[in-house]
Coordinates of C-alpha atoms in Angstrom, one line a residue:
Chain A
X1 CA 147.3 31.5 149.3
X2 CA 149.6 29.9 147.1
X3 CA 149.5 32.3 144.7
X4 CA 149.7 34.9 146.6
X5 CA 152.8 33.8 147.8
X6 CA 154.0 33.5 144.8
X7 CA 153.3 36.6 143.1
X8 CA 155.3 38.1 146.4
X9 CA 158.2 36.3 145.9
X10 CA 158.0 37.5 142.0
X11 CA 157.2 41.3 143.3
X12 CA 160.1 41.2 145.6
X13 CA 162.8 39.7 143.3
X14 CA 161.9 42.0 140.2
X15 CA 162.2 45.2 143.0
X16 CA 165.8 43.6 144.3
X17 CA 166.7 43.5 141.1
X18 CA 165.6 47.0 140.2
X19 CA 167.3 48.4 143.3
X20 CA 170.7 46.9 142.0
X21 CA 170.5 48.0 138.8
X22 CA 170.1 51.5 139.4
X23 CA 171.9 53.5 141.7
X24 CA 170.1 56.0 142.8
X25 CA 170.2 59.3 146.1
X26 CA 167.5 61.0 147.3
X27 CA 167.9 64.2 148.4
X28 CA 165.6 66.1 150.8
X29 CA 166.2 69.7 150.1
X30 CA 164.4 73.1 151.1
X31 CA 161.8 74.3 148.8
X32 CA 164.4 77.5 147.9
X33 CA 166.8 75.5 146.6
X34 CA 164.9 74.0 143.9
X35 CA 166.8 75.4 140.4
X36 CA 170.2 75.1 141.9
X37 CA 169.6 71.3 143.7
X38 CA 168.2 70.6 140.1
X39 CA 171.4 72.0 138.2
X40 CA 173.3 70.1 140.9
X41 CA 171.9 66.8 140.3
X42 CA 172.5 66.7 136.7
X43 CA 176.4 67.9 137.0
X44 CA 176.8 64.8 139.7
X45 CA 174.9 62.5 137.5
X46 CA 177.2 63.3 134.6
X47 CA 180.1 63.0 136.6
X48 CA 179.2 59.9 138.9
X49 CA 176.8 57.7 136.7
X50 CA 174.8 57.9 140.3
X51 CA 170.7 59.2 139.8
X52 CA 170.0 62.0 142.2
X53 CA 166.4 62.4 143.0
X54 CA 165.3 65.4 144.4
X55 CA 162.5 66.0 146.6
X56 CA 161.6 69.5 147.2
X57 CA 159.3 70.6 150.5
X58 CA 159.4 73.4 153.2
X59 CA 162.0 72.0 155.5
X60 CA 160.1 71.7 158.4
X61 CA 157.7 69.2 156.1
X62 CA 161.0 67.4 155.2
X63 CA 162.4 67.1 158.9
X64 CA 158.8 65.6 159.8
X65 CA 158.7 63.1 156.7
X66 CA 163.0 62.1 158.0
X67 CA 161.4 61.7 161.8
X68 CA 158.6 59.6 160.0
X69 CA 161.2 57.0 159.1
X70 CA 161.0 58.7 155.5
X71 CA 163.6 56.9 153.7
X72 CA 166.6 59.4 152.3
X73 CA 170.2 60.1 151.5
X74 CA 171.1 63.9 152.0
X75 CA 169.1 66.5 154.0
X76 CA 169.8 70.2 152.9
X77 CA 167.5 72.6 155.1
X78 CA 166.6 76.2 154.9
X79 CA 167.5 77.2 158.4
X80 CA 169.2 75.4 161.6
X81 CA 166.8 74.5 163.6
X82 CA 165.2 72.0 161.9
X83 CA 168.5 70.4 161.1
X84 CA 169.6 70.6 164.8
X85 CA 166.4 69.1 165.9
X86 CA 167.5 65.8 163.3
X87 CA 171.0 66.0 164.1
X88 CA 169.8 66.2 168.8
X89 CA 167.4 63.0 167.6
X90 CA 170.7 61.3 166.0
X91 CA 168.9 61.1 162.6
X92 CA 171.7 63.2 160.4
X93 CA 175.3 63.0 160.9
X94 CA 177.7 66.1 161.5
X95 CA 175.7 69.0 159.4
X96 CA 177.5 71.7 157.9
X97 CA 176.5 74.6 156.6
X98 CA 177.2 75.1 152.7
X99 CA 175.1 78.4 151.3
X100 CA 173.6 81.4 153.1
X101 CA 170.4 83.6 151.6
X102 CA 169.1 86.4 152.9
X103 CA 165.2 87.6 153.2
X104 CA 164.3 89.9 150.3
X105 CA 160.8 92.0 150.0
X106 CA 158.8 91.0 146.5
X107 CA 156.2 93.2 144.6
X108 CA 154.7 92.4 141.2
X109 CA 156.5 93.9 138.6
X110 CA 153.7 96.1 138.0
X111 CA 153.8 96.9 141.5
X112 CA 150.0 97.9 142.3
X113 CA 150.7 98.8 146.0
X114 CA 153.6 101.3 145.1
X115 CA 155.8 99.5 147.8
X116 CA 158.8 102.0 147.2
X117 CA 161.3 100.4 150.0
X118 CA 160.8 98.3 153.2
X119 CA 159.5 101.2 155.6
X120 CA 156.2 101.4 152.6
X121 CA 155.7 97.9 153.5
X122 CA 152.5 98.4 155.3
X123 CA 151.1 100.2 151.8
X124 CA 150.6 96.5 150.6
X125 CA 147.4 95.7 151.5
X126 CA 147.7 92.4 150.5
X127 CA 150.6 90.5 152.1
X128 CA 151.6 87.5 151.8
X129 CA 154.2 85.5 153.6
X130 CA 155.6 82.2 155.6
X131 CA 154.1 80.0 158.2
X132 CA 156.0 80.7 161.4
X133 CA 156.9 76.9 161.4
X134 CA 158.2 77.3 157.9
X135 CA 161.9 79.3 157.7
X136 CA 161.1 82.1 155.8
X137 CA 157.8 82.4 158.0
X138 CA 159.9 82.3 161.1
X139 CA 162.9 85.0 160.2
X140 CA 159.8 87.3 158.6
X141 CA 158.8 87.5 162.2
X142 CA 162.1 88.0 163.4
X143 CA 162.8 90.7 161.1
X144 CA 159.7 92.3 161.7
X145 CA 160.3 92.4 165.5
X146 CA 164.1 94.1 164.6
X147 CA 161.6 96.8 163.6
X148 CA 159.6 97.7 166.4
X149 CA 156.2 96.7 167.6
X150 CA 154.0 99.6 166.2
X151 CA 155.7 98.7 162.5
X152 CA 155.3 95.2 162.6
X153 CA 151.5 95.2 164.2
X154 CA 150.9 97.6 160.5
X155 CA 152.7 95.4 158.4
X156 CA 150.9 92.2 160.2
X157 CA 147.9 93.6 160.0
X158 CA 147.7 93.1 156.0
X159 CA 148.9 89.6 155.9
X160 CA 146.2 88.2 153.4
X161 CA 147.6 84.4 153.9
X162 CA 150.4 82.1 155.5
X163 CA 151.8 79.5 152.7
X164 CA 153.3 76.7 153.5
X165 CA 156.5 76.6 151.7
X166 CA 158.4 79.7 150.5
X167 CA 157.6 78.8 146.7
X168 CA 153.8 79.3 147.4
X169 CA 154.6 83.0 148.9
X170 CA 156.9 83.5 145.6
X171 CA 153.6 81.9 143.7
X172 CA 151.0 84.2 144.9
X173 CA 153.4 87.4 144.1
X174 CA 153.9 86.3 140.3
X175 CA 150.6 86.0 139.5
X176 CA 149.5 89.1 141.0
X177 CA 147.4 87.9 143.7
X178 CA 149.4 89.7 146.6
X179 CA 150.3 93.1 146.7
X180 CA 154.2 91.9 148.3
X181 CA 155.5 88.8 149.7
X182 CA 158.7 88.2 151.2
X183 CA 161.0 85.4 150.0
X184 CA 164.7 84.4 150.1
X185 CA 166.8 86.5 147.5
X186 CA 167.1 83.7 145.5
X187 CA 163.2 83.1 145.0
X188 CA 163.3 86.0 144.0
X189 CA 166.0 85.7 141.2
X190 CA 164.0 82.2 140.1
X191 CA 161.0 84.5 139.5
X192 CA 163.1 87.8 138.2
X193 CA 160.7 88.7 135.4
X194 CA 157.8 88.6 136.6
X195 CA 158.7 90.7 140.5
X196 CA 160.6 93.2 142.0
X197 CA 163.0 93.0 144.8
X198 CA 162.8 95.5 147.5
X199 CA 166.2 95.2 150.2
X200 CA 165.5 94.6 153.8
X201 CA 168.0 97.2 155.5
X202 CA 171.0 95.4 156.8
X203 CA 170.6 96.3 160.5
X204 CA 167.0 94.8 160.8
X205 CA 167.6 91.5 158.1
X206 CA 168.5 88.0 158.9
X207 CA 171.2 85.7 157.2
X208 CA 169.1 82.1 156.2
X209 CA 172.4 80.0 157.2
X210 CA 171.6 76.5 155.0
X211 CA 173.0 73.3 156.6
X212 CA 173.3 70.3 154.7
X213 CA 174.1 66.4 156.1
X214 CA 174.1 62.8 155.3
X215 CA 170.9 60.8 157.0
X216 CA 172.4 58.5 159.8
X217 CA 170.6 55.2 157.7
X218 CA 171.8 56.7 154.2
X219 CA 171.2 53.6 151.9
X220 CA 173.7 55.6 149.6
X221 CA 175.7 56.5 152.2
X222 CA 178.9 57.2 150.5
X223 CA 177.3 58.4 147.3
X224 CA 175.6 60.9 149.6
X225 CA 179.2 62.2 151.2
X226 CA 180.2 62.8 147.3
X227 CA 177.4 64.8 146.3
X228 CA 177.6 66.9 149.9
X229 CA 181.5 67.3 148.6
X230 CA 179.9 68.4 145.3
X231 CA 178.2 71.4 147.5
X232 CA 181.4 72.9 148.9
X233 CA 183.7 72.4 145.8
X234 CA 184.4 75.3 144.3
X235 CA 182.3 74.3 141.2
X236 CA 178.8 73.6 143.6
X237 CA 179.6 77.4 145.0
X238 CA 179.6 78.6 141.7
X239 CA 176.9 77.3 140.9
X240 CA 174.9 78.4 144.4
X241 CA 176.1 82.0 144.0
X242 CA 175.2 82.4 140.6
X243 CA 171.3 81.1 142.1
X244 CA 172.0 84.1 144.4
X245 CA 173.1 82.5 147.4
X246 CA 176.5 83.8 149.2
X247 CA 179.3 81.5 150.1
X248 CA 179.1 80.1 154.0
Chain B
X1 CA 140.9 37.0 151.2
X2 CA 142.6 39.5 148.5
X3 CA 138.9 41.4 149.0
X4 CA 140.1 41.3 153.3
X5 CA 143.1 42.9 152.5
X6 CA 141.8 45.8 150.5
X7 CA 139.6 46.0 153.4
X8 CA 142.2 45.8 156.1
X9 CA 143.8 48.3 154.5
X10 CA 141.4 50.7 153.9
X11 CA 140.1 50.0 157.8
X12 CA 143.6 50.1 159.4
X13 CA 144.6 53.9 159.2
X14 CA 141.5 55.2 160.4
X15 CA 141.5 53.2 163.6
X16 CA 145.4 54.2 163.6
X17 CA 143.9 57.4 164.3
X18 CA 142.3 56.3 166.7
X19 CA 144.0 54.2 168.8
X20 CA 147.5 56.5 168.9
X21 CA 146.1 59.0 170.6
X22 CA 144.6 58.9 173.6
X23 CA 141.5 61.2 174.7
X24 CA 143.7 63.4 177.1
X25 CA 145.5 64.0 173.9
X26 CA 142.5 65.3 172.0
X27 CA 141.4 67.1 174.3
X28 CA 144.3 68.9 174.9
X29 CA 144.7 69.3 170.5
X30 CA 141.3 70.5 170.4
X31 CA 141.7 73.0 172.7
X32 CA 145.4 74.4 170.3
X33 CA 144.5 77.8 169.0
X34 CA 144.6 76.7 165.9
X35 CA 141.3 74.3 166.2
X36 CA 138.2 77.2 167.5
X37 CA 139.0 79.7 164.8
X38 CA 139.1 76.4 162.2
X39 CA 136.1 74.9 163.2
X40 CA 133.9 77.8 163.2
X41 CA 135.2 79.1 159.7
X42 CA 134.6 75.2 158.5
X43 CA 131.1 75.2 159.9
X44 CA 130.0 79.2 158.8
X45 CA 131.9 78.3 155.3
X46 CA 129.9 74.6 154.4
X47 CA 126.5 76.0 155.4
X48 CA 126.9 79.2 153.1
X49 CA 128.4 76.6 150.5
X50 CA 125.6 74.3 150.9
X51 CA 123.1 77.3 150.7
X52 CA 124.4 78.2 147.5
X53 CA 124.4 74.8 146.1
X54 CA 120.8 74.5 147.2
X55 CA 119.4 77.5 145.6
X56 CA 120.7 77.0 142.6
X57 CA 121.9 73.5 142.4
X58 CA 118.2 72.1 142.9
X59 CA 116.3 74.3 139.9
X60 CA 119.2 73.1 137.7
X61 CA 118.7 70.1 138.7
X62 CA 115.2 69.4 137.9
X63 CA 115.7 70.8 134.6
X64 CA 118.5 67.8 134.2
X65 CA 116.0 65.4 135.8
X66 CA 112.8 66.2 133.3
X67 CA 114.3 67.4 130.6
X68 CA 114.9 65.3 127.3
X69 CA 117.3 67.6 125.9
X70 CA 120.4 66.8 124.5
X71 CA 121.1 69.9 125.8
X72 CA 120.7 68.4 128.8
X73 CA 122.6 65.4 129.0
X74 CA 125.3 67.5 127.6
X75 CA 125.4 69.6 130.4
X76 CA 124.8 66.7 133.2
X77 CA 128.6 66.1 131.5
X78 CA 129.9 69.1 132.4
X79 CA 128.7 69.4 135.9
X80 CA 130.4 66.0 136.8
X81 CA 133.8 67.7 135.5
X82 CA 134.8 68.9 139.0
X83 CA 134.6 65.3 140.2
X84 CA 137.7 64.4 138.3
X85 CA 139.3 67.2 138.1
X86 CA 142.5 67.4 140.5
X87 CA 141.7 70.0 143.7
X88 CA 144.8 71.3 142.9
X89 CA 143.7 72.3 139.0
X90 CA 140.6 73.3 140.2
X91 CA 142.1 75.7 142.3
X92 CA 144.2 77.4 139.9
X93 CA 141.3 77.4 137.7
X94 CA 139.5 79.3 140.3
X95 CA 142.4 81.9 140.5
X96 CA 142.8 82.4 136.7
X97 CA 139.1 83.3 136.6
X98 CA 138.2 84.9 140.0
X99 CA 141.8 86.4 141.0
X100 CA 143.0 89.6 140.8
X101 CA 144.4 89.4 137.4
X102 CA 141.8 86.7 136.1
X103 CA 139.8 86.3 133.2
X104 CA 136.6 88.4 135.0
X105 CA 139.1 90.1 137.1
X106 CA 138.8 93.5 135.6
X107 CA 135.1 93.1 136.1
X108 CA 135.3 92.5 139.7
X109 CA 137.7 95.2 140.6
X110 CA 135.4 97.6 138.9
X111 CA 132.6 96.8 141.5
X112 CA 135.1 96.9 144.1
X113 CA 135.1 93.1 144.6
X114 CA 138.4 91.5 146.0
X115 CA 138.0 87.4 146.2
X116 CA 141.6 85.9 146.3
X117 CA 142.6 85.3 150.2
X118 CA 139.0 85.9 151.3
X119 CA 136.6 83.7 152.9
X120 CA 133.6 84.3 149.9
X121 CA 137.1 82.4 148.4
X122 CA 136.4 79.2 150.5
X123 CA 132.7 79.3 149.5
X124 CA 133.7 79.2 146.1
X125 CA 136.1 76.4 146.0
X126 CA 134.1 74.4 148.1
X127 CA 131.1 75.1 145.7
X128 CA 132.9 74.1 142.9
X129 CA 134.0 70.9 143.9
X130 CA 130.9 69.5 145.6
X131 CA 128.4 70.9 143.1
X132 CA 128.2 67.6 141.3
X133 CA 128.0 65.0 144.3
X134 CA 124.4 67.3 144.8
X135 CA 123.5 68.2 141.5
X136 CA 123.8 64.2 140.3
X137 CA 121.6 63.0 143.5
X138 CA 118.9 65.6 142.8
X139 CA 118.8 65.2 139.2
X140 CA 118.3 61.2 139.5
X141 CA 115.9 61.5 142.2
X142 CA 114.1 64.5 140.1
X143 CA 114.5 61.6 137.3
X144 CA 112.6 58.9 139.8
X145 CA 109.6 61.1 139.9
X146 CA 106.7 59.5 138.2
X147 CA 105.3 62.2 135.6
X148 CA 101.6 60.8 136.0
X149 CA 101.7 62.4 139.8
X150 CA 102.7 65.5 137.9
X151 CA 100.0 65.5 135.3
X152 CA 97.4 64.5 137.7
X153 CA 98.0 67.2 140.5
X154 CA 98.0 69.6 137.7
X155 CA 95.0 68.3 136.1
X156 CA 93.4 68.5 139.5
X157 CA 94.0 72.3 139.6
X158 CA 97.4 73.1 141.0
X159 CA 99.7 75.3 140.2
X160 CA 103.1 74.6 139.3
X161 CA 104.8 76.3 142.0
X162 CA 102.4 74.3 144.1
X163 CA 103.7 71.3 142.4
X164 CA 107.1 71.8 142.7
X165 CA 106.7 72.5 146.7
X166 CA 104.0 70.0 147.5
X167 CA 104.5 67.2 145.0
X168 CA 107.7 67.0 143.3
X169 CA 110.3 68.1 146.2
X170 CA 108.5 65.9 148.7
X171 CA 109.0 62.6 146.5
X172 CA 112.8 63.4 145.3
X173 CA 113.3 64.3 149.6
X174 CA 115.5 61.2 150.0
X175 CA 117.5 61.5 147.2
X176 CA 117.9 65.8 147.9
X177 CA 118.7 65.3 151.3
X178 CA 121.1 62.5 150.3
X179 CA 123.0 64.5 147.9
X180 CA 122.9 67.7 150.1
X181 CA 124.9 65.1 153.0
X182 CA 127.1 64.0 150.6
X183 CA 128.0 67.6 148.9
X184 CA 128.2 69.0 152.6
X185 CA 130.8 66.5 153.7
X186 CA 132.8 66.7 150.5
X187 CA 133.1 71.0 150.7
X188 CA 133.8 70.3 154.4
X189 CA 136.9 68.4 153.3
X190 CA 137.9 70.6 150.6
X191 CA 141.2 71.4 150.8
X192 CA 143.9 71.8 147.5
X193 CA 141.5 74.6 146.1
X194 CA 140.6 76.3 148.9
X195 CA 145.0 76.4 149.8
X196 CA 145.2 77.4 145.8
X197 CA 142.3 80.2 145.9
X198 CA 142.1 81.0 149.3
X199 CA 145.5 81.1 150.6
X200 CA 145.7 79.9 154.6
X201 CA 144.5 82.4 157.4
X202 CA 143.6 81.5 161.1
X203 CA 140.2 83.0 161.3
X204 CA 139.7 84.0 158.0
X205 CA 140.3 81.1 154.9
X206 CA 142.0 78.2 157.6
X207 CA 139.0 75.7 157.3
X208 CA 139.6 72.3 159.2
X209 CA 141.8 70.4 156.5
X210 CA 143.9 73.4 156.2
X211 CA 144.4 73.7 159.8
X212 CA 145.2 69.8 160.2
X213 CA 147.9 70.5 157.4
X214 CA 149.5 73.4 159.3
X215 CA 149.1 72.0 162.6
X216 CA 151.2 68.9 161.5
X217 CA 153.7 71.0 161.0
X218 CA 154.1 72.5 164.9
X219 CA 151.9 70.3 167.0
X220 CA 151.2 66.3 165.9
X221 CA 148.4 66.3 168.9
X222 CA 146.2 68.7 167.7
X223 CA 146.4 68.2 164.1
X224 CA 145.0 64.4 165.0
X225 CA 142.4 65.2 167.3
X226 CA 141.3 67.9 164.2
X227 CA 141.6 64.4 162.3
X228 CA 139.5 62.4 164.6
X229 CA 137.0 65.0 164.4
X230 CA 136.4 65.0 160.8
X231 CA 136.2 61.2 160.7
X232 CA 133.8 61.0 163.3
X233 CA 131.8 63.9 161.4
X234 CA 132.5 61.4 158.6
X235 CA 131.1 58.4 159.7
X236 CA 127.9 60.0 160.7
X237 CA 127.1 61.5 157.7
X238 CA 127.6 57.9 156.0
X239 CA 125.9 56.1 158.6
X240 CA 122.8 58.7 158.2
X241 CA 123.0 58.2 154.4
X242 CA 123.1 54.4 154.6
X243 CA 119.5 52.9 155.5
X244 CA 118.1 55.5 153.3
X245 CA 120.5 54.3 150.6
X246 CA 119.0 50.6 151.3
X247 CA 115.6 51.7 150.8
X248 CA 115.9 53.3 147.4
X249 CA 117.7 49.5 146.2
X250 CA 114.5 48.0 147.3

């Protein structure tokens, strides 16, 4: 027992000691923001000294891992509702929203289905596309209902699987699996060489609006406000709308 | 006491399972239209997997067990590969040789055979990565068979189809049946291959473990009573294995 206690006390000094040493965020952040949250980090470590960890998850995943007492800094989600449902339970402060995206339809470069434009959409007989828990799972259906029922039961018809995070969609496409997925524009971009985007028309698409706040129990708190500044300087939009995002 | 702990901890979140939940709560998460179309695709799914893994899982096998063949032992290696090899990888593995722009892809589109996102996808992965929990418990128990019983009911006039079916598969029974437990429950709990290969499709390629993953996302109730009921089918298939497992000891 002795021991025991004693090899506690040991673990526990060495990990306060580690935890002063480095300074360190985590930030929760939507599986579509992966390349530019990554870019992000490094310019704020530069500039601040301060690590950024990023974890990268469909939001809804994140949102249940932050209600799960999931310890984090910054929460930057792909659509509002699962921010709103943080921010009702009083887990986030304020959010605001820093970067919009916009629903794009993908084919393999080769493009086996000859998907020509978003009314051929039902020639993909293999479909693949979101959970309707996941963002881009939920604004697929709601773009898909913009287009009338007899379209949508065609186009629903060939879904060939529902992937958890918006990556796994943009996965499936790039190595051929599925015949057309749809994905935010700038999934799209991150996988350029390897798919073709096809535009959802205007009148029936959605705007992905991305809010992004500070956890109410930040253990970084004001490290986290800096890097959220970082998002809406004018260097953090350059660098989201050269990822393809448009400004908020 | 540091052997209590381990045990307290590996005790703890399964009765957490439990005891959070109440059985109005179950009820009412088995009944989500997620769980029916889940629970039949788990049950159609493992029995075709465990078919397979029968047929051709027990001949191999009893090559393994009597033969002295390096050969042999060299391939009693590969078999066990699956075992350590992450879900994930195995899935990807799966996709890079059975998808549509695989290694034997070419082959399969030109007899019109589409795998990826189907269920003969779920089969696979779940073959894959409980092969070796079967195979290993058939080869040792083929192993365990004393050769003299062999010699002598051939001597004595049988054939060796008749010896296979009358001699050899009732002696190894314990250790088939064993491994065939073990193998079922392990491809019923597939899941990072099967999400890899098979994608995730109500009715279609959303086995139980895939459908406890999705359900956690929209409904925490029924993705625990989908938990509940794969630790009780759990705990039945070790508390059939364990007297038997007693037995061989002695």
């Amino acid at each position: 027992m002795k021991k025991l206690v004693i090899a506690a006390l040991v673990v526990s000094a060495v990990a306060a000691t580690a935890r002063a040493e480095s300074r360190e965020i985590t930030v929760f952040a939507a599986a579509s923001l992966r390349e530019v949250f990554e870019d992000l980090a490094k310019t704020f470590e530069a500039k601040s000294g301060i690590k950024v960890r990023v974890n990268l998850a469909g939001s809804q995943e994140l949102r249940m891992q932050i209600e799960n007492g999931a310890s984090a800094d910054v929460f930057a989600s792909a659509d509002q509702k699962h921010m709103a449902a943080l921010a009702k339970a009083k887990l986030v402060a304020t959010p605001r929203v820093f970067a919009r995206n916009m629903p794009v339809v993908i084919v393999p470069k080769d493009n086996p289905a000859r998907v020509g434009s978003f009314a051929e959409l039902s020639r993909a007989k293999k479909l693949v596309v979101g959970v309707p828990e996941v963002p881009i799972g939920s604004y697929t259906l709601e773009i898909l209902d913009r287009t009338g029922a007899e379209f949508k039961q065609k186009v629903l018809a060939n879904v060939a699987s529902r992937e958890l995070n918006v990556r796994q969609v943009l996965a499936k496409v790039t190595l051929g699996e599925a015949d057309a997925g749809i994905v935010y524009r700038t999934d799209a971009m991150a996988g350029k060489d390897k798919v073709q985007i096809i535009e959802i028309p205007a009148k029936v698409n959605v705007i992905a609006e991305y809010p992004v706040a500070v956890l109410s129990n930040a253990p970084q708190a004001a490290a986290a406000r800096a890097f959220v500044d970082l998002l809406f300087s004018s260097d953090g939009q350059k660098r989201l709308a050269a990822g393809g995002f448009a400004a908020p | 006491m540091l052997g209590g702990g381990l045990l307290a901890f590996l005790v703890i979140p399964v009765i957490a399972l439990f005891v959070t939940g109440s059985p109005t709560d179950w009820l009412a998460g088995l009944r989500h239209p997620i769980t029916a179309p889940a629970m039949l695709l788990s049950l159609v799914t493992t029995v075709l997997s465990l078919g397979v893994l029968v047929a051709f899982g027990t001949p191999l096998a009893w090559w393994l067990g009597r033969s002295e063949a390096r050969a042999a032992r060299l391939v009693e290696t590969v078999v066990q590969l699956p075992i350590v090899v992450p879900p994930a990888v195995a899935g990807l593995a799966l996709l890079l040789a059975f998808g549509r722009r695989g290694l034997l892809g070419p082959l399969l589109q030109g007899l019109n055979i589409d795998i990826a996102f189907s269920t003969i996808a779920v089969v696979l992965a779940q073959v894959f990565v409980a092969a070796p929990f079967y195979i290993q418990a058939a080869t040792t128990a083929f192993a365990g068979i004393d050769e003299n019983l062999l010699v002598v009911a051939r001597t004595l006039g049988a054939r060796p189809a008749t010896v296979l079916f009358r001699v050899a598969l009732p002696l190894a029974r314990r250790g088939l049946i064993a491994g065939a437990a073990l193998a079922w429950a392990r491809a019923l709990g597939e899941f990072g291959a099967t999400l890899m290969f098979a994608g995730n499709l109500s009715g279609r390629t959303q086995t139980l473990p895939l459908a406890v993953y999705t359900a956690l996302e929209s409904d925490v109730r029924a993705a625990q009573a989908l938990a509940v009921l794969l630790v009780v089918i759990a705990l039945v298939i070790i508390i059939f294995l364990r007297p038997r497992r007693g037995r061989h000891r002695r």
